[in-house]
Amino acid sequence: MVRYVIYADDAQDVAAGPGQAGMEALLRRSTLTCGEWAMIHFFIGRDQLDAYLSFVKQNPYLIMIAAVSGPDGRRVVEQIRENNKEARMIWFSDRQNGVYSYQINVTWFGLLPVTPEIIRQALEACDICPVSQKEEMPDAVNLK
């Protein structure tokens, strides 16, 4: 089982776009395709940041995901990383934060909005679905 803990300032950053699946569906589908089950916890909005930080504190056995942009997003991700230096971390943001993501040691950085390809790349970087394992799995899993 893979445990994801997602923080976003705005539900729009993790919601489904027109004709697209949302982040939860993409994570579940990609994780299942790799032969694992996903447990996903969401914390949406700045009023949930303290709860998120408490939830992930010093737990190396999860994947932290942040969908936050701009200078405020950078500060949030700094807090998250400071709170848990060991866990794998995926940060979805804007281009401005790309270079900075390396300075605070995120496992993988991608641009918003999230797409199936971005999720696949992020999971590979987190060793959830290594390329050798992915080739043995079916191309798609229908969760509908």
CSV table of C-alpha atoms in Angstrom, one decimal:
chain,number,residue,atom,x,y,z
A,1,MET,CA,0.0,0.0,0.0
A,2,VAL,CA,1.2,3.5,-0.9
A,3,ARG,CA,0.1,6.3,1.5
A,4,TYR,CA,-0.2,9.7,-0.1
A,5,VAL,CA,-0.8,12.9,1.9
A,6,ILE,CA,-1.8,15.8,-0.2
A,7,TYR,CA,-1.9,19.5,0.7
A,8,ALA,CA,-3.3,22.2,-1.6
A,9,ASP,CA,-4.2,25.8,-1.0
A,10,ASP,CA,-7.1,25.5,-3.5
A,11,ALA,CA,-9.3,22.5,-4.3
A,12,GLN,CA,-9.0,23.5,-8.0
A,13,ASP,CA,-5.4,22.4,-8.0
A,14,VAL,CA,-6.3,18.8,-7.3
A,15,ALA,CA,-9.8,18.8,-8.9
A,16,ALA,CA,-10.6,17.3,-12.3
A,17,GLY,CA,-10.5,19.7,-15.3
A,18,PRO,CA,-12.8,19.5,-18.2
A,19,GLY,CA,-12.6,16.0,-19.6
A,20,GLN,CA,-9.8,15.0,-17.2
A,21,ALA,CA,-9.5,13.0,-14.0
A,22,GLY,CA,-8.6,14.7,-10.8
A,23,MET,CA,-5.4,14.1,-8.8
A,24,GLU,CA,-7.0,11.4,-6.6
A,25,ALA,CA,-8.2,9.4,-9.6
A,26,LEU,CA,-4.9,9.7,-11.4
A,27,LEU,CA,-3.0,8.6,-8.3
A,28,ARG,CA,-5.3,5.6,-7.7
A,29,ARG,CA,-5.1,4.5,-11.3
A,30,SER,CA,-1.4,4.9,-11.6
A,31,THR,CA,-0.7,3.2,-8.3
A,32,LEU,CA,-3.0,0.3,-9.1
A,33,THR,CA,-1.4,-0.1,-12.5
A,34,CYS,CA,1.9,-0.6,-10.6
A,35,GLY,CA,0.4,-3.4,-8.5
A,36,GLU,CA,-0.1,-1.3,-5.3
A,37,TRP,CA,-3.1,0.1,-3.5
A,38,ALA,CA,-3.3,3.8,-2.7
A,39,MET,CA,-4.5,5.4,0.6
A,40,ILE,CA,-5.0,9.1,0.0
A,41,HIS,CA,-5.5,11.9,2.6
A,42,PHE,CA,-6.4,15.4,1.5
A,43,PHE,CA,-5.8,18.7,3.4
A,44,ILE,CA,-7.2,21.6,1.4
A,45,GLY,CA,-6.8,25.3,2.4
A,46,ARG,CA,-4.5,27.3,4.6
A,47,ASP,CA,-6.6,26.5,7.6
A,48,GLN,CA,-5.6,22.8,7.1
A,49,LEU,CA,-1.8,23.4,6.9
A,50,ASP,CA,-1.2,22.8,10.7
A,51,ALA,CA,-3.2,19.5,10.5
A,52,TYR,CA,-1.2,18.4,7.5
A,53,LEU,CA,2.1,19.2,9.2
A,54,SER,CA,1.0,17.3,12.2
A,55,PHE,CA,-0.1,14.3,10.1
A,56,VAL,CA,3.2,14.0,8.2
A,57,LYS,CA,5.6,14.9,11.0
A,58,GLN,CA,8.5,12.5,11.0
A,59,ASN,CA,6.8,9.8,9.1
A,60,PRO,CA,9.2,8.5,6.4
A,61,TYR,CA,6.7,5.9,5.1
A,62,LEU,CA,4.5,8.1,3.1
A,63,ILE,CA,4.6,10.4,0.1
A,64,MET,CA,3.9,14.0,0.7
A,65,ILE,CA,2.4,15.9,-2.1
A,66,ALA,CA,2.0,19.7,-2.2
A,67,ALA,CA,0.0,21.5,-4.9
A,68,VAL,CA,0.9,25.2,-4.2
A,69,SER,CA,2.3,28.0,-6.3
A,70,GLY,CA,4.1,31.3,-6.0
A,71,PRO,CA,6.2,32.6,-3.1
A,72,ASP,CA,3.6,31.5,-0.6
A,73,GLY,CA,3.7,28.0,-2.0
A,74,ARG,CA,7.5,28.1,-1.6
A,75,ARG,CA,7.1,29.0,2.1
A,76,VAL,CA,4.5,26.2,2.6
A,77,VAL,CA,6.8,23.6,1.0
A,78,GLU,CA,9.7,24.8,3.2
A,79,GLN,CA,7.6,24.1,6.3
A,80,ILE,CA,6.5,20.7,5.0
A,81,ARG,CA,10.1,19.7,4.2
A,82,GLU,CA,11.4,21.0,7.5
A,83,ASN,CA,8.7,19.0,9.3
A,84,ASN,CA,9.6,15.8,7.6
A,85,LYS,CA,13.0,15.5,5.9
A,86,GLU,CA,12.9,11.8,5.3
A,87,ALA,CA,9.7,11.2,3.4
A,88,ARG,CA,9.5,11.4,-0.4
A,89,MET,CA,8.0,14.7,-1.6
A,90,ILE,CA,6.2,15.7,-4.8
A,91,TRP,CA,5.6,19.4,-5.4
A,92,PHE,CA,3.2,20.6,-8.1
A,93,SER,CA,3.6,24.3,-8.7
A,94,ASP,CA,4.5,27.0,-11.3
A,95,ARG,CA,7.7,27.4,-13.2
A,96,GLN,CA,9.0,30.0,-10.7
A,97,ASN,CA,9.5,27.3,-8.1
A,98,GLY,CA,11.2,24.7,-10.3
A,99,VAL,CA,14.8,25.6,-9.5
A,100,TYR,CA,14.0,26.2,-5.8
A,101,SER,CA,12.6,22.7,-5.5
A,102,TYR,CA,16.1,21.3,-5.8
A,103,GLN,CA,17.4,23.5,-3.0
A,104,ILE,CA,14.9,22.0,-0.5
A,105,ASN,CA,15.4,18.5,-1.7
A,106,VAL,CA,12.0,17.5,-3.1
A,107,THR,CA,11.9,14.1,-4.8
A,108,TRP,CA,10.0,15.3,-7.8
A,109,PHE,CA,8.8,18.7,-9.1
A,110,GLY,CA,6.0,19.1,-11.7
A,111,LEU,CA,3.9,21.9,-13.2
A,112,LEU,CA,0.3,22.4,-12.5
A,113,PRO,CA,-2.2,21.3,-13.8
A,114,VAL,CA,-1.5,17.7,-13.1
A,115,THR,CA,-1.8,15.2,-16.0
A,116,PRO,CA,-1.5,11.4,-16.2
A,117,GLU,CA,2.0,11.7,-17.6
A,118,ILE,CA,3.1,14.0,-14.8
A,119,ILE,CA,1.7,11.6,-12.2
A,120,ARG,CA,3.5,8.6,-13.9
A,121,GLN,CA,6.8,10.5,-13.9
A,122,ALA,CA,6.4,11.5,-10.2
A,123,LEU,CA,5.6,8.0,-9.1
A,124,GLU,CA,8.7,6.7,-11.0
A,125,ALA,CA,10.8,9.2,-9.2
A,126,CYS,CA,9.4,8.0,-5.9
A,127,ASP,CA,10.1,4.4,-6.8
A,128,ILE,CA,6.4,3.5,-6.8
A,129,CYS,CA,6.4,2.2,-10.3
A,130,PRO,CA,9.9,1.5,-11.6
A,131,VAL,CA,10.2,1.4,-15.4
A,132,SER,CA,10.9,-2.4,-15.4
A,133,GLN,CA,7.7,-3.1,-13.4
A,134,LYS,CA,5.6,-0.7,-15.4
A,135,GLU,CA,6.4,-2.5,-18.6
A,136,GLU,CA,5.0,-5.7,-17.2
A,137,MET,CA,1.7,-4.1,-16.1
A,138,PRO,CA,-1.3,-3.3,-18.3
A,139,ASP,CA,-1.4,0.1,-20.0
A,140,ALA,CA,-4.5,1.2,-18.2
A,141,VAL,CA,-6.8,0.3,-15.4
A,142,ASN,CA,-10.4,1.4,-15.6
A,143,LEU,CA,-11.6,2.5,-12.1
A,144,LYS,CA,-15.1,3.6,-13.2
